[in-house]
Amino acid sequence: MEYTIISDAQRMAERSKFIKTTVVGVTCVPFSGGQPKGGVDDGPIEMVRFGILDQIQDMGYSVELSEGMDKYRSMKPASDLPIGKMKNPRYVSMAARRVSDQVKAHCEQGRMAVTLGGDHSIAMGTLTGSSMVYKDMCVIWVDAHADINTPETTDSGNLHGCPLSFLLGLCKSEAPFDWIEPCLRADRLVYIGLRDVDPGEKAILRKHGIKAFSMHDVDKHGIGKVVEMALDHVNKDRSLPIHMSFDVDALDPSVAPATGTPVRGGLTFREGHYICEAVAETGCLVALDLVEVNPALGDPESLRQTVAVGCSLVRCSLGESLL
Ligand SMILES: [Mn+2]
């Protein structure tokens, strides 16, 4: 009896509607300027140390790594006074702009673009970059938080809570963020996992009719139905490219404890993985962000657990299957 073994990479290339190569473009972004806690800049380094690049290659892919990840630290300006409430505005802007160039370059080459953060402010760059190549793409934002504060509505001034307001064009185009073109339509964005949303953000979601599936919806319908409804909302015919931005704090802190803003009552290990598997199955995924792994928070076991789960979410999104 002969058995043919087909690699996950081959299967994904056959299934994909947009990606026809088995090269994955990985961008590591050791960046923490969008929030106050040190350590989240070590997230991508720990994931690489844990073997994420080898793991992707073991699935049959080859990896093209963006150059110069050290630059994200060295580009930090000597002085970066707040603008309004926004903290580290110049640094966040410069880093996101560089991320945007690197992600765009991978997308232009037809590679799946995988970005390892870093805090979630880098999504200003990842989505700007991918949307330049995939103009009609939709976005699945998996997170405990809505990350849609404007520079006016934010209480903390931490820009990792604001990327979507820039991408949707909800705030004025002003320096240093005037390079960001609004690239995302409100009806092409859907959330999964929300459970800690600021009052100003709730008002924004309502006003713009942005669809969100909170943990309440996950409890009520189950994750399978929620993912189906989320995809139906932004991608009815499963014909549009998908950029998924996955914040590990969407997972319950018992599953991913080493993250900057943990919130109780999150996704289970399997629910998180199910989202990635189901999105991979659509054949529409073109870009993935995995952000907010912070190795400095918690004991060594918390770190190992969080890094491991981050890596396995990436693999599932790239088509690693159970059978
Ligand atoms: Mn986030």
PDB file of C-alpha atoms and ligand atoms in Angstrom:
ATOM      1  CA  MET A   1       0.000   0.000   0.000  1.00  0.00           C
ATOM      2  CA  GLU A   2       1.337   3.439  -0.966  1.00  0.00           C
ATOM      3  CA  TYR A   3       0.547   6.515   1.056  1.00  0.00           C
ATOM      4  CA  THR A   4       0.975  10.014  -0.306  1.00  0.00           C
ATOM      5  CA  ILE A   5       1.857  12.593   2.299  1.00  0.00           C
ATOM      6  CA  ILE A   6       0.826  16.126   1.354  1.00  0.00           C
ATOM      7  CA  SER A   7       2.351  18.931   3.372  1.00  0.00           C
ATOM      8  CA  ASP A   8       0.195  21.570   5.058  1.00  0.00           C
ATOM      9  CA  ALA A   9       1.866  24.173   2.829  1.00  0.00           C
ATOM     10  CA  GLN A  10       0.898  22.336  -0.363  1.00  0.00           C
ATOM     11  CA  ARG A  11      -2.665  21.897   0.824  1.00  0.00           C
ATOM     12  CA  MET A  12      -2.950  25.576   1.719  1.00  0.00           C
ATOM     13  CA  ALA A  13      -1.510  26.660  -1.655  1.00  0.00           C
ATOM     14  CA  GLU A  14      -4.105  24.517  -3.436  1.00  0.00           C
ATOM     15  CA  ARG A  15      -6.920  25.889  -1.308  1.00  0.00           C
ATOM     16  CA  SER A  16      -5.868  29.538  -1.329  1.00  0.00           C
ATOM     17  CA  LYS A  17      -7.704  31.938  -3.590  1.00  0.00           C
ATOM     18  CA  PHE A  18      -4.966  34.582  -3.436  1.00  0.00           C
ATOM     19  CA  ILE A  19      -1.684  33.034  -2.291  1.00  0.00           C
ATOM     20  CA  LYS A  20      -0.055  30.798  -4.865  1.00  0.00           C
ATOM     21  CA  THR A  21       3.356  30.368  -3.297  1.00  0.00           C
ATOM     22  CA  THR A  22       4.516  28.362  -0.318  1.00  0.00           C
ATOM     23  CA  VAL A  23       6.786  31.196   0.802  1.00  0.00           C
ATOM     24  CA  VAL A  24       5.686  32.881   4.036  1.00  0.00           C
ATOM     25  CA  GLY A  25       6.859  36.454   4.584  1.00  0.00           C
ATOM     26  CA  VAL A  26       7.572  36.901   8.287  1.00  0.00           C
ATOM     27  CA  THR A  27       8.105  40.331   9.849  1.00  0.00           C
ATOM     28  CA  CYS A  28       9.268  40.464  13.462  1.00  0.00           C
ATOM     29  CA  VAL A  29       8.466  43.761  15.169  1.00  0.00           C
ATOM     30  CA  PRO A  30      10.139  44.110  18.575  1.00  0.00           C
ATOM     31  CA  PHE A  31       8.201  47.229  19.491  1.00  0.00           C
ATOM     32  CA  SER A  32       6.543  48.380  22.716  1.00  0.00           C
ATOM     33  CA  GLY A  33       5.967  52.117  22.139  1.00  0.00           C
ATOM     34  CA  GLY A  34       2.190  51.813  21.858  1.00  0.00           C
ATOM     35  CA  GLN A  35       1.789  50.979  25.543  1.00  0.00           C
ATOM     36  CA  PRO A  36       3.716  51.538  28.790  1.00  0.00           C
ATOM     37  CA  LYS A  37       4.927  48.036  29.747  1.00  0.00           C
ATOM     38  CA  GLY A  38       8.402  46.942  28.733  1.00  0.00           C
ATOM     39  CA  GLY A  39       8.905  43.421  27.459  1.00  0.00           C
ATOM     40  CA  VAL A  40       6.309  43.167  24.705  1.00  0.00           C
ATOM     41  CA  ASP A  41       9.137  44.099  22.332  1.00  0.00           C
ATOM     42  CA  ASP A  42      10.712  40.747  23.241  1.00  0.00           C
ATOM     43  CA  GLY A  43       7.574  38.872  22.131  1.00  0.00           C
ATOM     44  CA  PRO A  44       8.707  38.136  18.575  1.00  0.00           C
ATOM     45  CA  ILE A  45      12.220  37.283  19.729  1.00  0.00           C
ATOM     46  CA  GLU A  46      10.866  34.713  22.185  1.00  0.00           C
ATOM     47  CA  MET A  47       8.616  33.241  19.500  1.00  0.00           C
ATOM     48  CA  VAL A  48      11.591  32.863  17.176  1.00  0.00           C
ATOM     49  CA  ARG A  49      13.617  31.340  20.028  1.00  0.00           C
ATOM     50  CA  PHE A  50      10.748  28.920  20.626  1.00  0.00           C
ATOM     51  CA  GLY A  51      11.132  27.817  17.013  1.00  0.00           C
ATOM     52  CA  ILE A  52       8.271  29.437  15.117  1.00  0.00           C
ATOM     53  CA  LEU A  53      10.341  29.845  11.939  1.00  0.00           C
ATOM     54  CA  ASP A  54      11.425  26.193  11.980  1.00  0.00           C
ATOM     55  CA  GLN A  55       7.875  25.143  12.741  1.00  0.00           C
ATOM     56  CA  ILE A  56       6.579  27.023   9.697  1.00  0.00           C
ATOM     57  CA  GLN A  57       9.272  25.375   7.564  1.00  0.00           C
ATOM     58  CA  ASP A  58       8.380  21.961   8.977  1.00  0.00           C
ATOM     59  CA  MET A  59       4.903  22.515   7.527  1.00  0.00           C
ATOM     60  CA  GLY A  60       6.457  22.629   4.061  1.00  0.00           C
ATOM     61  CA  TYR A  61       6.775  26.382   3.689  1.00  0.00           C
ATOM     62  CA  SER A  62       9.903  28.393   3.153  1.00  0.00           C
ATOM     63  CA  VAL A  63      10.342  31.550   5.183  1.00  0.00           C
ATOM     64  CA  GLU A  64      11.388  34.968   3.926  1.00  0.00           C
ATOM     65  CA  LEU A  65      12.247  37.086   6.952  1.00  0.00           C
ATOM     66  CA  SER A  66      12.010  40.894   6.768  1.00  0.00           C
ATOM     67  CA  GLU A  67      15.371  42.513   7.324  1.00  0.00           C
ATOM     68  CA  GLY A  68      16.621  44.651  10.158  1.00  0.00           C
ATOM     69  CA  MET A  69      14.340  43.888  13.069  1.00  0.00           C
ATOM     70  CA  ASP A  70      16.800  45.587  15.460  1.00  0.00           C
ATOM     71  CA  LYS A  71      15.938  48.847  13.778  1.00  0.00           C
ATOM     72  CA  TYR A  72      12.579  48.931  15.541  1.00  0.00           C
ATOM     73  CA  ARG A  73      14.434  49.541  18.782  1.00  0.00           C
ATOM     74  CA  SER A  74      17.189  51.799  17.474  1.00  0.00           C
ATOM     75  CA  MET A  75      14.772  54.109  15.638  1.00  0.00           C
ATOM     76  CA  LYS A  76      13.312  55.312  18.948  1.00  0.00           C
ATOM     77  CA  PRO A  77      13.604  59.112  18.955  1.00  0.00           C
ATOM     78  CA  ALA A  78      15.552  60.752  21.781  1.00  0.00           C
ATOM     79  CA  SER A  79      12.628  63.007  22.548  1.00  0.00           C
ATOM     80  CA  ASP A  80       9.003  62.160  21.827  1.00  0.00           C
ATOM     81  CA  LEU A  81       6.674  64.421  23.802  1.00  0.00           C
ATOM     82  CA  PRO A  82       2.970  63.590  23.861  1.00  0.00           C
ATOM     83  CA  ILE A  83       0.772  65.178  21.211  1.00  0.00           C
ATOM     84  CA  GLY A  84      -2.548  65.814  22.917  1.00  0.00           C
ATOM     85  CA  LYS A  85      -3.062  62.619  24.903  1.00  0.00           C
ATOM     86  CA  MET A  86      -1.076  60.444  22.496  1.00  0.00           C
ATOM     87  CA  LYS A  87       2.071  58.931  24.008  1.00  0.00           C
ATOM     88  CA  ASN A  88       5.206  58.237  21.915  1.00  0.00           C
ATOM     89  CA  PRO A  89       3.434  59.463  18.775  1.00  0.00           C
ATOM     90  CA  ARG A  90       6.535  59.885  16.615  1.00  0.00           C
ATOM     91  CA  TYR A  91       8.018  56.519  17.568  1.00  0.00           C
ATOM     92  CA  VAL A  92       4.717  54.698  16.999  1.00  0.00           C
ATOM     93  CA  SER A  93       4.292  56.407  13.657  1.00  0.00           C
ATOM     94  CA  MET A  94       7.830  55.655  12.431  1.00  0.00           C
ATOM     95  CA  ALA A  95       7.652  52.014  13.478  1.00  0.00           C
ATOM     96  CA  ALA A  96       4.219  51.486  11.937  1.00  0.00           C
ATOM     97  CA  ARG A  97       5.337  53.081   8.705  1.00  0.00           C
ATOM     98  CA  ARG A  98       8.279  50.707   8.487  1.00  0.00           C
ATOM     99  CA  VAL A  99       6.002  47.737   9.254  1.00  0.00           C
ATOM    100  CA  SER A 100       3.721  48.889   6.466  1.00  0.00           C
ATOM    101  CA  ASP A 101       6.580  48.860   3.941  1.00  0.00           C
ATOM    102  CA  GLN A 102       7.725  45.416   5.028  1.00  0.00           C
ATOM    103  CA  VAL A 103       4.253  43.853   4.976  1.00  0.00           C
ATOM    104  CA  LYS A 104       3.445  45.472   1.635  1.00  0.00           C
ATOM    105  CA  ALA A 105       6.646  44.025   0.152  1.00  0.00           C
ATOM    106  CA  HIS A 106       5.654  40.491   1.197  1.00  0.00           C
ATOM    107  CA  CYS A 107       2.119  40.936  -0.154  1.00  0.00           C
ATOM    108  CA  GLU A 108       3.434  42.258  -3.465  1.00  0.00           C
ATOM    109  CA  GLN A 109       5.490  39.084  -3.811  1.00  0.00           C
ATOM    110  CA  GLY A 110       2.336  37.039  -3.283  1.00  0.00           C
ATOM    111  CA  ARG A 111       3.492  35.699   0.067  1.00  0.00           C
ATOM    112  CA  MET A 112       1.327  35.177   3.105  1.00  0.00           C
ATOM    113  CA  ALA A 113       2.406  38.046   5.379  1.00  0.00           C
ATOM    114  CA  VAL A 114       2.871  37.019   9.000  1.00  0.00           C
ATOM    115  CA  THR A 115       3.754  39.773  11.472  1.00  0.00           C
ATOM    116  CA  LEU A 116       4.870  38.982  15.009  1.00  0.00           C
ATOM    117  CA  GLY A 117       4.502  41.857  17.518  1.00  0.00           C
ATOM    118  CA  GLY A 118       5.096  43.848  19.481  1.00  0.00           C
ATOM    119  CA  ASP A 119       2.112  45.773  20.744  1.00  0.00           C
ATOM    120  CA  HIS A 120      -1.032  46.204  18.703  1.00  0.00           C
ATOM    121  CA  SER A 121      -0.234  49.744  17.515  1.00  0.00           C
ATOM    122  CA  ILE A 122       1.845  48.067  14.791  1.00  0.00           C
ATOM    123  CA  ALA A 123      -1.433  47.087  13.110  1.00  0.00           C
ATOM    124  CA  MET A 124      -1.535  50.644  11.768  1.00  0.00           C
ATOM    125  CA  GLY A 125       1.329  49.426   9.632  1.00  0.00           C
ATOM    126  CA  THR A 126       0.334  45.839   8.912  1.00  0.00           C
ATOM    127  CA  LEU A 127      -3.126  46.762   7.623  1.00  0.00           C
ATOM    128  CA  THR A 128      -1.892  49.766   5.682  1.00  0.00           C
ATOM    129  CA  GLY A 129       0.677  47.532   3.987  1.00  0.00           C
ATOM    130  CA  SER A 130      -1.623  44.636   3.114  1.00  0.00           C
ATOM    131  CA  SER A 131      -4.469  46.905   1.976  1.00  0.00           C
ATOM    132  CA  MET A 132      -2.225  48.566  -0.607  1.00  0.00           C
ATOM    133  CA  VAL A 133      -2.035  45.218  -2.379  1.00  0.00           C
ATOM    134  CA  TYR A 134      -5.466  43.830  -1.449  1.00  0.00           C
ATOM    135  CA  LYS A 135      -7.735  46.841  -1.904  1.00  0.00           C
ATOM    136  CA  ASP A 136     -10.982  45.006  -1.140  1.00  0.00           C
ATOM    137  CA  MET A 137      -9.748  43.031   1.858  1.00  0.00           C
ATOM    138  CA  CYS A 138     -11.717  42.517   5.037  1.00  0.00           C
ATOM    139  CA  VAL A 139     -10.373  42.371   8.584  1.00  0.00           C
ATOM    140  CA  ILE A 140     -11.054  39.948  11.427  1.00  0.00           C
ATOM    141  CA  TRP A 141      -9.871  41.521  14.695  1.00  0.00           C
ATOM    142  CA  VAL A 142      -9.574  38.958  17.489  1.00  0.00           C
ATOM    143  CA  ASP A 143      -9.103  40.793  20.773  1.00  0.00           C
ATOM    144  CA  ALA A 144     -10.416  41.443  24.291  1.00  0.00           C
ATOM    145  CA  HIS A 145     -10.400  45.147  23.395  1.00  0.00           C
ATOM    146  CA  ALA A 146     -11.787  47.119  20.468  1.00  0.00           C
ATOM    147  CA  ASP A 147      -8.583  49.150  19.837  1.00  0.00           C
ATOM    148  CA  ILE A 148     -10.687  51.816  18.134  1.00  0.00           C
ATOM    149  CA  ASN A 149     -10.205  54.830  20.401  1.00  0.00           C
ATOM    150  CA  THR A 150      -9.438  58.083  18.648  1.00  0.00           C
ATOM    151  CA  PRO A 151      -6.734  60.426  19.950  1.00  0.00           C
ATOM    152  CA  GLU A 152      -9.655  62.312  21.540  1.00  0.00           C
ATOM    153  CA  THR A 153     -11.574  59.424  23.123  1.00  0.00           C
ATOM    154  CA  THR A 154      -8.553  57.580  24.568  1.00  0.00           C
ATOM    155  CA  ASP A 155      -8.125  57.903  28.331  1.00  0.00           C
ATOM    156  CA  SER A 156      -4.656  56.396  28.570  1.00  0.00           C
ATOM    157  CA  GLY A 157      -3.107  57.898  25.437  1.00  0.00           C
ATOM    158  CA  ASN A 158      -1.634  54.455  24.682  1.00  0.00           C
ATOM    159  CA  LEU A 159      -1.731  54.080  20.930  1.00  0.00           C
ATOM    160  CA  HIS A 160      -2.122  50.281  20.973  1.00  0.00           C
ATOM    161  CA  GLY A 161      -5.744  51.081  21.836  1.00  0.00           C
ATOM    162  CA  CYS A 162      -6.198  53.294  18.770  1.00  0.00           C
ATOM    163  CA  PRO A 163      -4.989  51.664  15.523  1.00  0.00           C
ATOM    164  CA  LEU A 164      -8.419  51.055  14.016  1.00  0.00           C
ATOM    165  CA  SER A 165      -9.548  54.666  14.337  1.00  0.00           C
ATOM    166  CA  PHE A 166      -6.635  55.691  12.109  1.00  0.00           C
ATOM    167  CA  LEU A 167      -7.242  52.912   9.586  1.00  0.00           C
ATOM    168  CA  LEU A 168     -10.959  53.675   9.329  1.00  0.00           C
ATOM    169  CA  GLY A 169     -10.309  57.394   8.990  1.00  0.00           C
ATOM    170  CA  LEU A 170     -12.167  58.304  12.178  1.00  0.00           C
ATOM    171  CA  CYS A 171      -9.574  60.865  13.240  1.00  0.00           C
ATOM    172  CA  LYS A 172      -8.012  63.835  11.523  1.00  0.00           C
ATOM    173  CA  SER A 173      -5.051  63.149   9.292  1.00  0.00           C
ATOM    174  CA  GLU A 174      -2.327  64.991  11.176  1.00  0.00           C
ATOM    175  CA  ALA A 175       1.409  64.644  11.602  1.00  0.00           C
ATOM    176  CA  PRO A 176       3.051  62.371  12.489  1.00  0.00           C
ATOM    177  CA  PHE A 177       0.240  60.057  11.302  1.00  0.00           C
ATOM    178  CA  ASP A 178      -0.635  61.903   8.108  1.00  0.00           C
ATOM    179  CA  TRP A 179       0.938  59.132   5.995  1.00  0.00           C
ATOM    180  CA  ILE A 180      -1.872  56.762   6.974  1.00  0.00           C
ATOM    181  CA  GLU A 181      -4.582  56.622   4.333  1.00  0.00           C
ATOM    182  CA  PRO A 182      -7.914  55.355   5.589  1.00  0.00           C
ATOM    183  CA  CYS A 183      -7.865  51.878   4.059  1.00  0.00           C
ATOM    184  CA  LEU A 184     -10.614  49.992   5.817  1.00  0.00           C
ATOM    185  CA  ARG A 185     -14.382  50.215   5.476  1.00  0.00           C
ATOM    186  CA  ALA A 186     -16.477  49.896   8.617  1.00  0.00           C
ATOM    187  CA  ASP A 187     -18.520  47.097   7.031  1.00  0.00           C
ATOM    188  CA  ARG A 188     -15.365  45.132   6.222  1.00  0.00           C
ATOM    189  CA  LEU A 189     -14.291  44.913   9.874  1.00  0.00           C
ATOM    190  CA  VAL A 190     -15.529  42.341  12.364  1.00  0.00           C
ATOM    191  CA  TYR A 191     -14.454  41.602  15.921  1.00  0.00           C
ATOM    192  CA  ILE A 192     -14.364  38.352  17.860  1.00  0.00           C
ATOM    193  CA  GLY A 193     -13.665  38.053  21.598  1.00  0.00           C
ATOM    194  CA  LEU A 194     -14.452  41.538  22.912  1.00  0.00           C
ATOM    195  CA  ARG A 195     -15.092  41.957  26.623  1.00  0.00           C
ATOM    196  CA  ASP A 196     -13.445  45.224  27.701  1.00  0.00           C
ATOM    197  CA  VAL A 197     -14.676  48.106  25.558  1.00  0.00           C
ATOM    198  CA  ASP A 198     -14.444  51.774  26.626  1.00  0.00           C
ATOM    199  CA  PRO A 199     -17.614  53.908  26.597  1.00  0.00           C
ATOM    200  CA  GLY A 200     -16.241  56.090  23.783  1.00  0.00           C
ATOM    201  CA  GLU A 201     -15.459  52.968  21.769  1.00  0.00           C
ATOM    202  CA  LYS A 202     -18.976  51.593  22.259  1.00  0.00           C
ATOM    203  CA  ALA A 203     -20.301  54.859  20.834  1.00  0.00           C
ATOM    204  CA  ILE A 204     -17.959  54.561  17.834  1.00  0.00           C
ATOM    205  CA  LEU A 205     -18.982  50.938  17.165  1.00  0.00           C
ATOM    206  CA  ARG A 206     -22.680  51.868  17.322  1.00  0.00           C
ATOM    207  CA  LYS A 207     -22.381  54.996  15.211  1.00  0.00           C
ATOM    208  CA  HIS A 208     -20.515  53.245  12.415  1.00  0.00           C
ATOM    209  CA  GLY A 209     -22.470  49.997  12.637  1.00  0.00           C
ATOM    210  CA  ILE A 210     -19.344  47.919  13.200  1.00  0.00           C
ATOM    211  CA  LYS A 211     -20.097  44.267  13.809  1.00  0.00           C
ATOM    212  CA  ALA A 212     -18.650  42.736  16.949  1.00  0.00           C
ATOM    213  CA  PHE A 213     -19.015  39.288  18.489  1.00  0.00           C
ATOM    214  CA  SER A 214     -18.265  39.600  22.178  1.00  0.00           C
ATOM    215  CA  MET A 215     -17.615  36.787  24.629  1.00  0.00           C
ATOM    216  CA  HIS A 216     -21.354  36.911  25.328  1.00  0.00           C
ATOM    217  CA  ASP A 217     -21.957  35.874  21.724  1.00  0.00           C
ATOM    218  CA  VAL A 218     -19.337  33.126  21.986  1.00  0.00           C
ATOM    219  CA  ASP A 219     -21.141  31.790  25.085  1.00  0.00           C
ATOM    220  CA  LYS A 220     -24.530  32.054  23.454  1.00  0.00           C
ATOM    221  CA  HIS A 221     -23.844  30.618  20.007  1.00  0.00           C
ATOM    222  CA  GLY A 222     -20.604  28.677  20.371  1.00  0.00           C
ATOM    223  CA  ILE A 223     -17.414  29.560  18.545  1.00  0.00           C
ATOM    224  CA  GLY A 224     -18.297  27.645  15.356  1.00  0.00           C
ATOM    225  CA  LYS A 225     -21.431  29.693  14.757  1.00  0.00           C
ATOM    226  CA  VAL A 226     -19.722  32.949  15.757  1.00  0.00           C
ATOM    227  CA  VAL A 227     -16.912  32.493  13.232  1.00  0.00           C
ATOM    228  CA  GLU A 228     -19.445  31.602  10.535  1.00  0.00           C
ATOM    229  CA  MET A 229     -21.514  34.721  11.320  1.00  0.00           C
ATOM    230  CA  ALA A 230     -18.396  36.889  11.415  1.00  0.00           C
ATOM    231  CA  LEU A 231     -17.273  35.594   8.011  1.00  0.00           C
ATOM    232  CA  ASP A 232     -20.792  35.994   6.609  1.00  0.00           C
ATOM    233  CA  HIS A 233     -20.779  39.622   7.707  1.00  0.00           C
ATOM    234  CA  VAL A 234     -17.495  40.683   6.100  1.00  0.00           C
ATOM    235  CA  ASN A 235     -17.028  38.049   3.420  1.00  0.00           C
ATOM    236  CA  LYS A 236     -20.389  36.529   2.462  1.00  0.00           C
ATOM    237  CA  ASP A 237     -19.133  34.606  -0.574  1.00  0.00           C
ATOM    238  CA  ARG A 238     -15.696  33.895   0.890  1.00  0.00           C
ATOM    239  CA  SER A 239     -14.289  35.725  -2.117  1.00  0.00           C
ATOM    240  CA  LEU A 240     -12.449  38.635  -0.465  1.00  0.00           C
ATOM    241  CA  PRO A 241      -8.925  38.548   0.962  1.00  0.00           C
ATOM    242  CA  ILE A 242      -8.791  38.386   4.771  1.00  0.00           C
ATOM    243  CA  HIS A 243      -6.294  40.059   7.088  1.00  0.00           C
ATOM    244  CA  MET A 244      -6.604  38.598  10.587  1.00  0.00           C
ATOM    245  CA  SER A 245      -5.151  40.602  13.472  1.00  0.00           C
ATOM    246  CA  PHE A 246      -4.938  38.349  16.530  1.00  0.00           C
ATOM    247  CA  ASP A 247      -4.166  39.834  19.943  1.00  0.00           C
ATOM    248  CA  VAL A 248      -3.233  37.059  22.389  1.00  0.00           C
ATOM    249  CA  ASP A 249      -5.214  38.864  25.072  1.00  0.00           C
ATOM    250  CA  ALA A 250      -8.337  37.603  23.286  1.00  0.00           C
ATOM    251  CA  LEU A 251      -7.496  34.301  24.959  1.00  0.00           C
ATOM    252  CA  ASP A 252      -8.353  33.806  28.594  1.00  0.00           C
ATOM    253  CA  PRO A 253      -5.484  34.752  30.943  1.00  0.00           C
ATOM    254  CA  SER A 254      -5.382  31.114  32.086  1.00  0.00           C
ATOM    255  CA  VAL A 255      -4.388  30.223  28.506  1.00  0.00           C
ATOM    256  CA  ALA A 256      -2.201  33.249  27.643  1.00  0.00           C
ATOM    257  CA  PRO A 257      -1.128  34.907  30.893  1.00  0.00           C
ATOM    258  CA  ALA A 258       1.951  36.800  29.643  1.00  0.00           C
ATOM    259  CA  THR A 259       0.266  39.794  28.041  1.00  0.00           C
ATOM    260  CA  GLY A 260      -0.010  43.465  28.981  1.00  0.00           C
ATOM    261  CA  THR A 261      -3.750  43.928  29.429  1.00  0.00           C
ATOM    262  CA  PRO A 262      -5.275  40.574  30.396  1.00  0.00           C
ATOM    263  CA  VAL A 263      -9.044  40.412  30.926  1.00  0.00           C
ATOM    264  CA  ARG A 264     -10.846  37.513  32.569  1.00  0.00           C
ATOM    265  CA  GLY A 265     -13.456  35.513  30.694  1.00  0.00           C
ATOM    266  CA  GLY A 266     -11.668  35.100  27.390  1.00  0.00           C
ATOM    267  CA  LEU A 267     -11.455  32.510  24.647  1.00  0.00           C
ATOM    268  CA  THR A 268     -10.414  28.997  25.598  1.00  0.00           C
ATOM    269  CA  PHE A 269      -7.388  27.336  24.033  1.00  0.00           C
ATOM    270  CA  ARG A 270      -9.587  25.492  21.556  1.00  0.00           C
ATOM    271  CA  GLU A 271     -11.801  28.475  20.737  1.00  0.00           C
ATOM    272  CA  GLY A 272      -8.722  30.515  19.812  1.00  0.00           C
ATOM    273  CA  HIS A 273      -7.386  27.731  17.660  1.00  0.00           C
ATOM    274  CA  TYR A 274     -10.761  27.087  16.071  1.00  0.00           C
ATOM    275  CA  ILE A 275     -10.876  30.688  14.811  1.00  0.00           C
ATOM    276  CA  CYS A 276      -7.479  30.244  13.145  1.00  0.00           C
ATOM    277  CA  GLU A 277      -8.381  26.862  11.651  1.00  0.00           C
ATOM    278  CA  ALA A 278     -11.703  28.116  10.295  1.00  0.00           C
ATOM    279  CA  VAL A 279     -10.135  31.224   8.763  1.00  0.00           C
ATOM    280  CA  ALA A 280      -7.394  29.076   7.198  1.00  0.00           C
ATOM    281  CA  GLU A 281     -10.090  26.826   5.721  1.00  0.00           C
ATOM    282  CA  THR A 282     -11.660  29.723   3.812  1.00  0.00           C
ATOM    283  CA  GLY A 283      -8.594  29.951   1.573  1.00  0.00           C
ATOM    284  CA  CYS A 284      -8.893  33.724   1.839  1.00  0.00           C
ATOM    285  CA  LEU A 285      -6.257  34.556   4.446  1.00  0.00           C
ATOM    286  CA  VAL A 286      -3.509  36.804   3.062  1.00  0.00           C
ATOM    287  CA  ALA A 287      -2.067  38.363   6.206  1.00  0.00           C
ATOM    288  CA  LEU A 288      -1.867  37.553   9.891  1.00  0.00           C
ATOM    289  CA  ASP A 289      -0.713  39.543  12.916  1.00  0.00           C
ATOM    290  CA  LEU A 290       0.051  37.859  16.231  1.00  0.00           C
ATOM    291  CA  VAL A 291       0.633  40.537  18.852  1.00  0.00           C
ATOM    292  CA  GLU A 292       0.943  41.442  22.533  1.00  0.00           C
ATOM    293  CA  VAL A 293       2.967  38.461  23.767  1.00  0.00           C
ATOM    294  CA  ASN A 294       4.935  39.973  26.664  1.00  0.00           C
ATOM    295  CA  PRO A 295       7.636  37.640  28.007  1.00  0.00           C
ATOM    296  CA  ALA A 296       8.440  40.004  30.894  1.00  0.00           C
ATOM    297  CA  LEU A 297       5.078  39.475  32.570  1.00  0.00           C
ATOM    298  CA  GLY A 298       4.659  36.476  34.793  1.00  0.00           C
ATOM    299  CA  ASP A 299       6.769  33.504  35.759  1.00  0.00           C
ATOM    300  CA  PRO A 300       8.768  31.337  33.328  1.00  0.00           C
ATOM    301  CA  GLU A 301       5.891  28.882  32.967  1.00  0.00           C
ATOM    302  CA  SER A 302       3.453  31.687  32.044  1.00  0.00           C
ATOM    303  CA  LEU A 303       5.920  32.860  29.453  1.00  0.00           C
ATOM    304  CA  ARG A 304       6.443  29.400  27.961  1.00  0.00           C
ATOM    305  CA  GLN A 305       2.712  28.800  27.840  1.00  0.00           C
ATOM    306  CA  THR A 306       1.950  32.132  26.143  1.00  0.00           C
ATOM    307  CA  VAL A 307       4.755  31.891  23.600  1.00  0.00           C
ATOM    308  CA  ALA A 308       3.760  28.304  22.802  1.00  0.00           C
ATOM    309  CA  VAL A 309       0.134  29.225  22.256  1.00  0.00           C
ATOM    310  CA  GLY A 310       1.133  32.200  20.090  1.00  0.00           C
ATOM    311  CA  CYS A 311       3.215  29.923  17.875  1.00  0.00           C
ATOM    312  CA  SER A 312       0.488  27.347  17.579  1.00  0.00           C
ATOM    313  CA  LEU A 313      -2.093  30.001  16.592  1.00  0.00           C
ATOM    314  CA  VAL A 314       0.260  31.058  13.792  1.00  0.00           C
ATOM    315  CA  ARG A 315       0.651  27.444  12.621  1.00  0.00           C
ATOM    316  CA  CYS A 316      -3.104  26.852  12.663  1.00  0.00           C
ATOM    317  CA  SER A 317      -3.666  29.999  10.624  1.00  0.00           C
ATOM    318  CA  LEU A 318      -1.185  28.628   8.103  1.00  0.00           C
ATOM    319  CA  GLY A 319      -3.173  25.444   7.794  1.00  0.00           C
ATOM    320  CA  GLU A 320      -1.853  23.087  10.430  1.00  0.00           C
ATOM    321  CA  SER A 321      -4.642  20.634  10.916  1.00  0.00           C
ATOM    322  CA  LEU A 322      -5.416  18.044  13.570  1.00  0.00           C
ATOM    323  CA  LEU A 323      -5.917  15.250  11.057  1.00  0.00           C
TER     324      LEU A 323
HETATM  325 MN    MN B   1      -5.343  44.640  20.748  1.00  0.00          MN
END
